[in-house]
Short mmCIF file of C-alpha atoms in Angstrom, two decimals:
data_model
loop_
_atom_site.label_atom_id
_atom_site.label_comp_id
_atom_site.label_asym_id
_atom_site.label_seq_id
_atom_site.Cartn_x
_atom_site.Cartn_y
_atom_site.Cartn_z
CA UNK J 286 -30.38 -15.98 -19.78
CA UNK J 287 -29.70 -12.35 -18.83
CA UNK J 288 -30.55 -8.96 -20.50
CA UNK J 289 -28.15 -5.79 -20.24
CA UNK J 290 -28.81 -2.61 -18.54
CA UNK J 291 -29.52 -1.21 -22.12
CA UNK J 292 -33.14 -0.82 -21.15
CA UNK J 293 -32.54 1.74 -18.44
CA UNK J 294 -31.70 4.19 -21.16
CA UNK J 295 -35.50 4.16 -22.10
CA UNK J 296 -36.49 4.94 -18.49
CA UNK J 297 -35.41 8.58 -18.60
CA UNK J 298 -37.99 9.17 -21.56
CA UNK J 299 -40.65 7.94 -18.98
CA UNK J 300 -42.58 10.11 -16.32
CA UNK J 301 -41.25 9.16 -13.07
CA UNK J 302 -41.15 10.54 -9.73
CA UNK J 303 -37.69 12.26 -8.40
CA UNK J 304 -38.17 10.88 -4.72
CA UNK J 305 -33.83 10.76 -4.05
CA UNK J 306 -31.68 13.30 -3.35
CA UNK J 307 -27.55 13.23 -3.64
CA UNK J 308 -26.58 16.03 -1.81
CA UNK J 309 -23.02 17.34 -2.78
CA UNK J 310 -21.44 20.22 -1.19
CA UNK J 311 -24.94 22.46 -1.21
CA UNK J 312 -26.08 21.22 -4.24
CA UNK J 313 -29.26 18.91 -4.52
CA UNK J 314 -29.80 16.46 -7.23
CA UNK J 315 -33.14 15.17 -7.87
CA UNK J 316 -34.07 11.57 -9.19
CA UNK J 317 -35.78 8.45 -8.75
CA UNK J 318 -34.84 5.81 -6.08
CA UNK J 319 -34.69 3.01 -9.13
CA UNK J 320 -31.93 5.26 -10.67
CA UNK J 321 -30.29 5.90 -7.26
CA UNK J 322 -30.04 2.59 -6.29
CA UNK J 323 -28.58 1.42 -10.09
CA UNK J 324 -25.53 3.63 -9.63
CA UNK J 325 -24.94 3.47 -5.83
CA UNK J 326 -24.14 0.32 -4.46
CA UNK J 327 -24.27 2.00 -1.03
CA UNK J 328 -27.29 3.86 -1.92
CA UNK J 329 -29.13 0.32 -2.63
CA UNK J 330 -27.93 -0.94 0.70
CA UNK J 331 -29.36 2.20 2.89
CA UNK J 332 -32.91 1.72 0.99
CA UNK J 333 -33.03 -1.74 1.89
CA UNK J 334 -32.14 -1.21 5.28
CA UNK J 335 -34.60 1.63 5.45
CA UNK J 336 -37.39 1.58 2.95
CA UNK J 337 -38.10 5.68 4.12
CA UNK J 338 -34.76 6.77 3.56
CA UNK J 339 -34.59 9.27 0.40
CA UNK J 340 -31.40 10.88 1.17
CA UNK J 341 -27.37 10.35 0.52
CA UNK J 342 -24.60 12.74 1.19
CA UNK J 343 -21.45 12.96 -0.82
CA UNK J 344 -18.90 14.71 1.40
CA UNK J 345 -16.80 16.50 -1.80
CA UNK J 346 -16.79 19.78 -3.38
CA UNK J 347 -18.83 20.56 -6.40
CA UNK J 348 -17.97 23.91 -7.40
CA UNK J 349 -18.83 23.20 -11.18
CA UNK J 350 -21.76 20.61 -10.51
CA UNK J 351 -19.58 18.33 -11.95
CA UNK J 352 -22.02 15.58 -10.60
CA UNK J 353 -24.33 16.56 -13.30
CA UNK J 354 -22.01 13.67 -15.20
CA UNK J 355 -23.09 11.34 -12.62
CA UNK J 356 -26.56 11.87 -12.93
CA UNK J 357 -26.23 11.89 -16.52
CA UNK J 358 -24.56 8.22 -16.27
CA UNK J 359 -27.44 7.36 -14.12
CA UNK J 360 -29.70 8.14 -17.07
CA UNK J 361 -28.04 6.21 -19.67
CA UNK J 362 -25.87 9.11 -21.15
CA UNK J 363 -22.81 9.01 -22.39
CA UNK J 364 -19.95 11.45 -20.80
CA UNK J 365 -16.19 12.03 -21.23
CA UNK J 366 -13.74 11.39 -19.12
CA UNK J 367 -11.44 14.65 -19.47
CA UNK J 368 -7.70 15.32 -16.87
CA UNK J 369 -10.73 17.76 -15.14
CA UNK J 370 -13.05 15.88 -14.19
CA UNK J 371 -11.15 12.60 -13.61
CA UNK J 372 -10.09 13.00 -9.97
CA UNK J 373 -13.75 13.89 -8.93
CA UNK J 374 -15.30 10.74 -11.30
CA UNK J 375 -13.36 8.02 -9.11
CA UNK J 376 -13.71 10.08 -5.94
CA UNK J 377 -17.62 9.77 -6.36
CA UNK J 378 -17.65 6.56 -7.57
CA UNK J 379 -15.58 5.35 -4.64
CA UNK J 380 -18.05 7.05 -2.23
CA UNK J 381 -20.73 5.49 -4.10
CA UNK J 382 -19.24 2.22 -4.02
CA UNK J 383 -19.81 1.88 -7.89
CA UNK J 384 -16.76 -0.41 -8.84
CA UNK J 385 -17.71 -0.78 -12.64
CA UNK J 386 -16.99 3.45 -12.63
CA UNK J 387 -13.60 3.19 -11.02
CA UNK J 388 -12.98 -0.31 -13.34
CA UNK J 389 -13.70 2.05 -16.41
CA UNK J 390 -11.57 4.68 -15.56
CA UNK J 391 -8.61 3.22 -14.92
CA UNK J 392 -8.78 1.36 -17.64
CA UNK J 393 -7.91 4.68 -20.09
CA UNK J 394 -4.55 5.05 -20.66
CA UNK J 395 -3.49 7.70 -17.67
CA UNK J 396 -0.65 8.70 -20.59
CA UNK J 397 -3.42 11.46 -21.98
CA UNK J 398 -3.46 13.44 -18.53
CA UNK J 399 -1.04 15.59 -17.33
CA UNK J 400 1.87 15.26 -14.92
CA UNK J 401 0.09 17.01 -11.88
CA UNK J 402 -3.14 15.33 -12.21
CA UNK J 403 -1.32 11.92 -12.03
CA UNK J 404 0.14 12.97 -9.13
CA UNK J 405 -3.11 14.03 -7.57
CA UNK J 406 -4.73 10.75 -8.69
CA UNK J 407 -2.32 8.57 -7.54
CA UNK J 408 -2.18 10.24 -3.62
CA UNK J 409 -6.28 9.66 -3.62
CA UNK J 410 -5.77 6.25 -4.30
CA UNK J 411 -3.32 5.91 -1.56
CA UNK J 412 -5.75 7.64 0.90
CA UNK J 413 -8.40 4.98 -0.61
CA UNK J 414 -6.05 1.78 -0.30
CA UNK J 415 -6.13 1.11 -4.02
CA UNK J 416 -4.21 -0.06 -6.72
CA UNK J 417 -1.43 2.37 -8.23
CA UNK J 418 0.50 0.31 -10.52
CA UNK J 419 -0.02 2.25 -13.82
CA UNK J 420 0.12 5.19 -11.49
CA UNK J 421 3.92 3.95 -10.53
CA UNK J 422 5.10 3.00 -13.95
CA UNK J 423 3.52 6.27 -15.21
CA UNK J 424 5.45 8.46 -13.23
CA UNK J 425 8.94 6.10 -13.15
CA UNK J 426 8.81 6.21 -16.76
CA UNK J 427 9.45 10.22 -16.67
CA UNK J 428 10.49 10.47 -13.20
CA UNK J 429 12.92 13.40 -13.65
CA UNK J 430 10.12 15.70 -15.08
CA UNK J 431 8.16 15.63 -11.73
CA UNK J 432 9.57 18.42 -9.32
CA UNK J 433 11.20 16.40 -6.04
CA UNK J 434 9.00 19.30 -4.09
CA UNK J 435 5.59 17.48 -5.77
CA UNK J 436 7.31 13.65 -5.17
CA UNK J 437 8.04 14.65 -1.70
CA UNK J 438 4.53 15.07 -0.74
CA UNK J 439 5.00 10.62 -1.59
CA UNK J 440 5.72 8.63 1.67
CA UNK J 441 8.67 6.94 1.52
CA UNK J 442 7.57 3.30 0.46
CA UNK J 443 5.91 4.82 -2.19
CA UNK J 444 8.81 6.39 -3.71
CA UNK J 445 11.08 3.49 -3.32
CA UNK J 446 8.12 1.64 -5.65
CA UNK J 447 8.73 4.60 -8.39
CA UNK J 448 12.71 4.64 -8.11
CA UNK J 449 12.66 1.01 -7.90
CA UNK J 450 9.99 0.22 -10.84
CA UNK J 451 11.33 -1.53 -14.09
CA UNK J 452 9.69 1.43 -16.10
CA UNK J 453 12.63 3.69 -14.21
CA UNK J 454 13.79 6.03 -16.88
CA UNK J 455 16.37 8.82 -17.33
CA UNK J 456 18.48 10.31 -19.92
CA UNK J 457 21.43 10.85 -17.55
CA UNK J 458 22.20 8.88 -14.09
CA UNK J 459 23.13 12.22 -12.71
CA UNK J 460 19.56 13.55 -13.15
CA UNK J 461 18.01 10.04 -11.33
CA UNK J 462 20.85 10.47 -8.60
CA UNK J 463 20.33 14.57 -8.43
CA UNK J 464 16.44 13.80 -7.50
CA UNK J 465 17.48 11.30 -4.54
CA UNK J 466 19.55 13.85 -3.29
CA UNK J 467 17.05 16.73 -3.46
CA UNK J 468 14.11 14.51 -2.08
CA UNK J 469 17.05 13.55 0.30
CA UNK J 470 17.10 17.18 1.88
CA UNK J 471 13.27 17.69 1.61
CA UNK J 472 12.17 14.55 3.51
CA UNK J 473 15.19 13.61 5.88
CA UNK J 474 17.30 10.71 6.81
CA UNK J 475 15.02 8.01 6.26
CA UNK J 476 14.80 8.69 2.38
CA UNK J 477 18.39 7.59 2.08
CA UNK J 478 17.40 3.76 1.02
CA UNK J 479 16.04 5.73 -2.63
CA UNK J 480 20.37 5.59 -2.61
CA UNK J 481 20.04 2.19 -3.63
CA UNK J 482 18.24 2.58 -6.85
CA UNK J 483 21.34 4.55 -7.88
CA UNK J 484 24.01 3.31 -10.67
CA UNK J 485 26.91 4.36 -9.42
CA UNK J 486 28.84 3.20 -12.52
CA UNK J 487 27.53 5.60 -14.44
CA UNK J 488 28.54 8.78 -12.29
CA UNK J 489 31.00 11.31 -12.49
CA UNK J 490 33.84 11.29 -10.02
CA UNK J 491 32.95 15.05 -8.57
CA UNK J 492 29.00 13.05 -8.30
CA UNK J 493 30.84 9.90 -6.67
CA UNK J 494 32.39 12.51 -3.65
CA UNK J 495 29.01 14.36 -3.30
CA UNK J 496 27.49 10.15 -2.19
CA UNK J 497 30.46 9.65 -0.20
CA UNK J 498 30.18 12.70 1.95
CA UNK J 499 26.15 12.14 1.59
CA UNK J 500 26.82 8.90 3.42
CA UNK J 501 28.94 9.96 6.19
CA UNK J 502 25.79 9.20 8.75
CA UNK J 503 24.06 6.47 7.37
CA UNK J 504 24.27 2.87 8.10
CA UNK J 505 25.05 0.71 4.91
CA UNK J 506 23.14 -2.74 5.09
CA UNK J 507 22.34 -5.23 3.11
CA UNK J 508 23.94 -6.74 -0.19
CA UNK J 509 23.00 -3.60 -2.48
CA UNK J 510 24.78 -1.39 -0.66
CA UNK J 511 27.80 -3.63 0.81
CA UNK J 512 28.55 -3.63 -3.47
CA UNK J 513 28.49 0.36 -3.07
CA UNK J 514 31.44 0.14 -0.95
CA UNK J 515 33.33 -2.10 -3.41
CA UNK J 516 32.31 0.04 -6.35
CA UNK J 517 33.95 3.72 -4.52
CA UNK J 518 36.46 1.84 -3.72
CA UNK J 519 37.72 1.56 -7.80
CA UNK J 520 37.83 4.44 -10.32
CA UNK J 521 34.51 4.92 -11.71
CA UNK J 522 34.42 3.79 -15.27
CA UNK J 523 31.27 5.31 -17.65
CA UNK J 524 29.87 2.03 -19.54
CA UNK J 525 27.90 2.07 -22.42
CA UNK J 526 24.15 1.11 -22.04
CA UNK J 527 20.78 2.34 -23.88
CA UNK J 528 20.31 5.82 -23.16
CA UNK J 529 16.88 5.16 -21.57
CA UNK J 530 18.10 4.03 -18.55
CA UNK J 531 15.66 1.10 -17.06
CA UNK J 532 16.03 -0.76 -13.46
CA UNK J 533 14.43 -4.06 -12.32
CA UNK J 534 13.81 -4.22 -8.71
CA UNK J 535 11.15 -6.68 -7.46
CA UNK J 536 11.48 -6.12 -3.36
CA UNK J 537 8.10 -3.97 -3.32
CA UNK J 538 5.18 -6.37 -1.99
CA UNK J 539 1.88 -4.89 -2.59
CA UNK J 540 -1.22 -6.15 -0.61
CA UNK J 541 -3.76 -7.60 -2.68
CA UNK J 542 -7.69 -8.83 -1.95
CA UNK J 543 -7.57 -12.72 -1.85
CA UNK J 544 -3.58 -12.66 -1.75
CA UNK J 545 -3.52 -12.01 2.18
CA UNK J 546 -0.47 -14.00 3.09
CA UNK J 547 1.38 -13.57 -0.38
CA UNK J 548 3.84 -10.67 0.63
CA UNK J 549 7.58 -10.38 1.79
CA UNK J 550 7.76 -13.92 3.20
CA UNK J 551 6.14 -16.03 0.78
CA UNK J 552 8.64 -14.41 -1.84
CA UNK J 553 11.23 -14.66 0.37
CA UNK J 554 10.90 -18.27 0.60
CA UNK J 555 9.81 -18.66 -2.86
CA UNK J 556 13.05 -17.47 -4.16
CA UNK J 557 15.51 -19.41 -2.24
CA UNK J 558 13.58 -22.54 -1.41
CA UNK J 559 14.15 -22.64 2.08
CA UNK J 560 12.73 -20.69 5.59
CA UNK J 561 13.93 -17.19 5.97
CA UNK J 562 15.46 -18.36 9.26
CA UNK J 563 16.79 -21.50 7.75
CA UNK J 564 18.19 -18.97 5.05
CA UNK J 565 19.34 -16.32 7.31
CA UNK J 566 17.39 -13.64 5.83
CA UNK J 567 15.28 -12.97 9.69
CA UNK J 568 16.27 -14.45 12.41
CA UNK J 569 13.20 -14.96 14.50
CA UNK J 570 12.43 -14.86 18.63
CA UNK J 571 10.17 -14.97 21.15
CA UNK J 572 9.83 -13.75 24.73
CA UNK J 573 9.31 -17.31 25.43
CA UNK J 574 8.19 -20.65 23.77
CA UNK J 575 9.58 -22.62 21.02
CA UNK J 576 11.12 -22.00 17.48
CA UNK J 577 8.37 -20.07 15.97
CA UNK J 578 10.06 -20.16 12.84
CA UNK J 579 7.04 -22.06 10.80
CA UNK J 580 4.47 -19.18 11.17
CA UNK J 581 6.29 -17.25 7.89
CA UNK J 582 5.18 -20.27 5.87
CA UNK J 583 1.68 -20.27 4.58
CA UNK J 584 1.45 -23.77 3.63
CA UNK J 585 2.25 -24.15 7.71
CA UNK J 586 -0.43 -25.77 9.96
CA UNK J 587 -0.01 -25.61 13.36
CA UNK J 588 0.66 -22.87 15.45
CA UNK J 589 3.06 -21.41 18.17
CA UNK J 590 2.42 -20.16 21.39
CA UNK J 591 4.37 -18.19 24.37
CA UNK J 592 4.07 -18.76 27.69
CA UNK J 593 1.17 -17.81 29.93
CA UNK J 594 3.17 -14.45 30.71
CA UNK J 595 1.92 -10.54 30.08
CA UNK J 596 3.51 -8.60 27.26
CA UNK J 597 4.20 -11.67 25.16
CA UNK J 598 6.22 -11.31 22.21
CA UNK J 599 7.55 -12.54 18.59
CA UNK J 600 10.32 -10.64 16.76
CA UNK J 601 11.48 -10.43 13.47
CA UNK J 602 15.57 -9.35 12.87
CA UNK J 603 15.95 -8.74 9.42
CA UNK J 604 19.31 -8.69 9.99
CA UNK J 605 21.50 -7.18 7.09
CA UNK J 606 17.61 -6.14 5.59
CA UNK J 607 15.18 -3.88 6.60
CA UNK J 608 11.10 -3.55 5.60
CA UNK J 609 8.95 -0.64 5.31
CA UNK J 610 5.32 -2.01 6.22
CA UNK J 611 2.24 -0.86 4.45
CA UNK J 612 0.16 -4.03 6.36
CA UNK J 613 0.21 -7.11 7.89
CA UNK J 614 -1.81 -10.46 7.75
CA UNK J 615 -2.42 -12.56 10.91
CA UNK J 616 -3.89 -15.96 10.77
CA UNK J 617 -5.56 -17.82 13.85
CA UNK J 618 -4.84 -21.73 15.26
CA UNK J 619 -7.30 -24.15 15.46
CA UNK J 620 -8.99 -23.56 18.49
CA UNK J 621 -13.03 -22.58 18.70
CA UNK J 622 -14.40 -18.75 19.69
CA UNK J 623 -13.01 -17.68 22.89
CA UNK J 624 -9.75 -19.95 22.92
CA UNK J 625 -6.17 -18.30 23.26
CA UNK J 626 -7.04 -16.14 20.25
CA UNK J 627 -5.53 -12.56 20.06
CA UNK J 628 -7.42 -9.65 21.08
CA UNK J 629 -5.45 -6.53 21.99
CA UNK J 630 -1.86 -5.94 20.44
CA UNK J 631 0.51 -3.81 18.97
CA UNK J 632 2.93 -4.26 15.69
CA UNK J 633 6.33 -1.94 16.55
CA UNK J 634 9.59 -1.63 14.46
CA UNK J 635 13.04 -0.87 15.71
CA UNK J 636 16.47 -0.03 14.43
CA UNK J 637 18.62 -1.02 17.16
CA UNK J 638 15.97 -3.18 18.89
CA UNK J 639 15.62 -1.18 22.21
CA UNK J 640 13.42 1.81 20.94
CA UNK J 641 10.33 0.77 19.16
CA UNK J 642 7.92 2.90 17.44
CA UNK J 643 4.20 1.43 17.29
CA UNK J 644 3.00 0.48 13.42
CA UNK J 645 -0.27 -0.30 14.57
CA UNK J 646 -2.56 -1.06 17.44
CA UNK J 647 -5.20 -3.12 18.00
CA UNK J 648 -7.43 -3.03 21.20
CA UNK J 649 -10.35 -5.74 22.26
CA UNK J 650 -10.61 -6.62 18.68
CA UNK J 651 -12.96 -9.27 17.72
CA UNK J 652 -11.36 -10.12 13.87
CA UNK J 653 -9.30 -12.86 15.26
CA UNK J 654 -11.83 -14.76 17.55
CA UNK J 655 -12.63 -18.03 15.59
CA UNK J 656 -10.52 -21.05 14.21
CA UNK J 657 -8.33 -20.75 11.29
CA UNK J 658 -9.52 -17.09 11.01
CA UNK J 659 -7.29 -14.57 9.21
CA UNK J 660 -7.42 -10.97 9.02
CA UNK J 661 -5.22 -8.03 6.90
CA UNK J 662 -4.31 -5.03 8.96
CA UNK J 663 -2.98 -1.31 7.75
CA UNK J 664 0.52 -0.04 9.36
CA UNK J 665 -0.11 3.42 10.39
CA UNK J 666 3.65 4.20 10.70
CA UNK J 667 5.38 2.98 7.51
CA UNK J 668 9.32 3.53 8.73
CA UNK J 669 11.78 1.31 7.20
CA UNK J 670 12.82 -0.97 9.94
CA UNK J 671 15.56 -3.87 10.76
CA UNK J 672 13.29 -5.07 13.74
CA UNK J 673 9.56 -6.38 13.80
CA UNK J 674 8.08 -7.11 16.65
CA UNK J 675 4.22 -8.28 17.22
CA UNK J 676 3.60 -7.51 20.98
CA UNK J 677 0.12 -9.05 22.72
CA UNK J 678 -0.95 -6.03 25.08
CA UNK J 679 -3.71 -7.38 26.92
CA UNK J 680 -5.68 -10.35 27.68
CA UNK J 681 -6.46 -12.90 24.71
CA UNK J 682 -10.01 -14.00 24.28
CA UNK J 683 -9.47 -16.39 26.72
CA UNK J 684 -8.68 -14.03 29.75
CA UNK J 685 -5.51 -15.54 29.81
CA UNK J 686 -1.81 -13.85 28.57
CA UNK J 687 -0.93 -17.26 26.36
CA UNK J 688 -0.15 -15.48 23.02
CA UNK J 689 -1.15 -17.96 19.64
CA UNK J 690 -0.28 -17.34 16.31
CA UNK J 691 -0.12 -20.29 13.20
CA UNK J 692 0.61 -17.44 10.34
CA UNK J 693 1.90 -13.79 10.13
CA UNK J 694 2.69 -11.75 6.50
CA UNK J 695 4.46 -8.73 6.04
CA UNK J 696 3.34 -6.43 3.08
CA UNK J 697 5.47 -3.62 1.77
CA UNK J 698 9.31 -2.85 0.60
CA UNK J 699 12.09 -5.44 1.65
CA UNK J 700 15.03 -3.48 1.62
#
């Protein structure tokens, strides 16, 4: 048997003594550790660590002691969540490491807030690493409202998620491709893949020269954009479809807690049945060793290794593809603490495979040194790139340059 928390409204009607303090901006607010300690997750942890400590900072700004909501929570009060103080609610609660909060609010229906404060919700959450799928379908469903000047403030993964999203709406095509084309000039060369969300069909032929001149510099890969080609090569014909104009595009792999090797290359392989080498989808090498192909299967277990050599490497060609990492999953072989395991690398993408621009990099790193272990990394850099590589950097825990790997996962768009 266990009772709710409906009894800790009745503890606010009791004399009790207000030995905590959140301090927000420079406000204080007063209250008892018990109540501290119900709302803050983190706050619990630092009492139990430290039985003296009476003290938490909240590093935010408070101008309208909007925290008085908080503390009215904490006392069994009911608030409302309002477009005002909805940004500052999760921010707190995130800092306070109160999950049922942030559970709560994002369970309301984001349709009753405005346009701007979606937008400013949705870039906290991607400073926080957390989950923006209503955010995306929100703002995909009236994606020609938002100025491109606001959705340029998006990095570029996260607008190929909006222009790619199922919930993609728009009166006119001309209005979906008139955004690309304005985001286009405000973030540069790289926002060119949003051209493949683009119906060409449904055009006008002065629209249809403004993408062919648009194109002159940019390198058409893959199968989306081969069928451009085809398509300028007839007269555009307008076809009739629903007004509401909707897209289905599933290449956007989001990283999820307890999913860490379900991203590009499990769906990859999921879809055709086969290897993405066997399928020609990557071609995969090595500065040395054998086919390494296996390590993009998760069901995989054994492992592949380089030769005792500094600087080892694996590479990933995506050949007529490209990827735009948001993180990475690495997965250990079987051997003990202080075998071959990795310890000090770097994950770098290319476009023509001699200049590489470093993802992410890891130095003396202890995540990795155990059997079977597996850790989930963020990309610093997310650039769209045809080339992968994982490079070792440095001694593995073994003091030796052998580089092991049994599993790798990419997370992110597969372009």
């Amino acid at each position: 048997m266990t009772l709710s928390m409906d009894g800790l409204a009745l503890y606010r009607h009791i004399p009790h003594i207000n030995d905590f303090t959140f301090i927000i901006d420079t406000h204080k607010y007063h209250c008892s550790k018990i109540l501290a300690a119900f709302i803050s997750p983190a706050v619990a942890r630092s009492i139990s660590s430290d039985i003296f400590c009476d003290v938490f900072h909240i590093p935010i700004d408070d101008n309208n002691f909007i925290f008085k909501q908080v503390m009215r929570l904490m006392r069994g009060e009911e608030i409302e969540i309002t477009s005002k103080n909805y940004q500052y609610l999760l921010n707190v609660a995130s800092i306070l490491e109160n999950q049922e909060i942030i559970n709560k609010i994002n369970s309301l229906s984001i349709f009753k807030f405005d346009e701007q404060t979606i937008l400013n919700s949705t870039m906290k959450k991607l400073e926080r690493n957390m989950n923006i799928d209503n955010e995306i379908d929100f703002i995909a469903a009236s994606v020609t409202s938002f100025p491109a000047r606001s959705l340029a403030e998006f990095d570029i993964p996260t607008l190929w998620r909006i222009f790619s999203s199922s919930c993609l709406k728009a009166k006119e095509e001309s209005s979906i491709f008139q955004l690309i084309c304005d985001l286009i000039e405000l973030k540069g060369y790289q926002a060119k893949v949003l051209l493949n969300c683009v119906y060409y069909e449904n055009l006008s032929l002065s629209e249809m020269v403004d993408f062919g001149e648009m194109i002159n510099d940019y390198q058409l890969t893959g199968p989306i954009m081969m069928s451009l080609i085809k398509r300028l090569q007839k007269i555009v014909k307008q076809h009739k479809r629903n007004p509401l104009r909707k897209i289905s595009n599933e290449e956007s792999y989001e990283f999820k807690e307890g999913k860490s090797f379900d991203g590009i290359f499990a769906h990859l392989q999921k879809q055709w049945n086969k290897n993405v080498q066997d399928q020609k989808i990557c071609k995969i090498t090595t500065s040395s060793g054998d086919s390494p192909k296996g390590i993009t299967d998760n069901t995989w277990n054994d492992c592949w290794y380089s030769k005792n050599e500094p600087n080892s490497w694996i590479r990933f060609d995506f050949l007529d593809h490209a990827v735009s990492l948001t993180h990475y999953s690495l997965k250990t072989f079987i051997g003990g603490p202080h075998s071959g395991h990795l310890k000090s690398w770097s994950l770098e993408g290319s476009n023509d495979g001699k200049i590489w621009k470093v993802m992410d990099q890891r130095d003396n790193t202890e995540d990795l040194n155990n059997r079977n272990n597996y850790y989930t990394y963020k990309c610093d850099d997310h650039g769209i790139y045809r080339y992968v590589r994982l490079k070792q950097t440095g001694k593995n825990h073994r003091g030796n340059d052998f580089l092991f790997l049994s599993n790798i996962e990419f997370f992110g768009a597969f372009i």
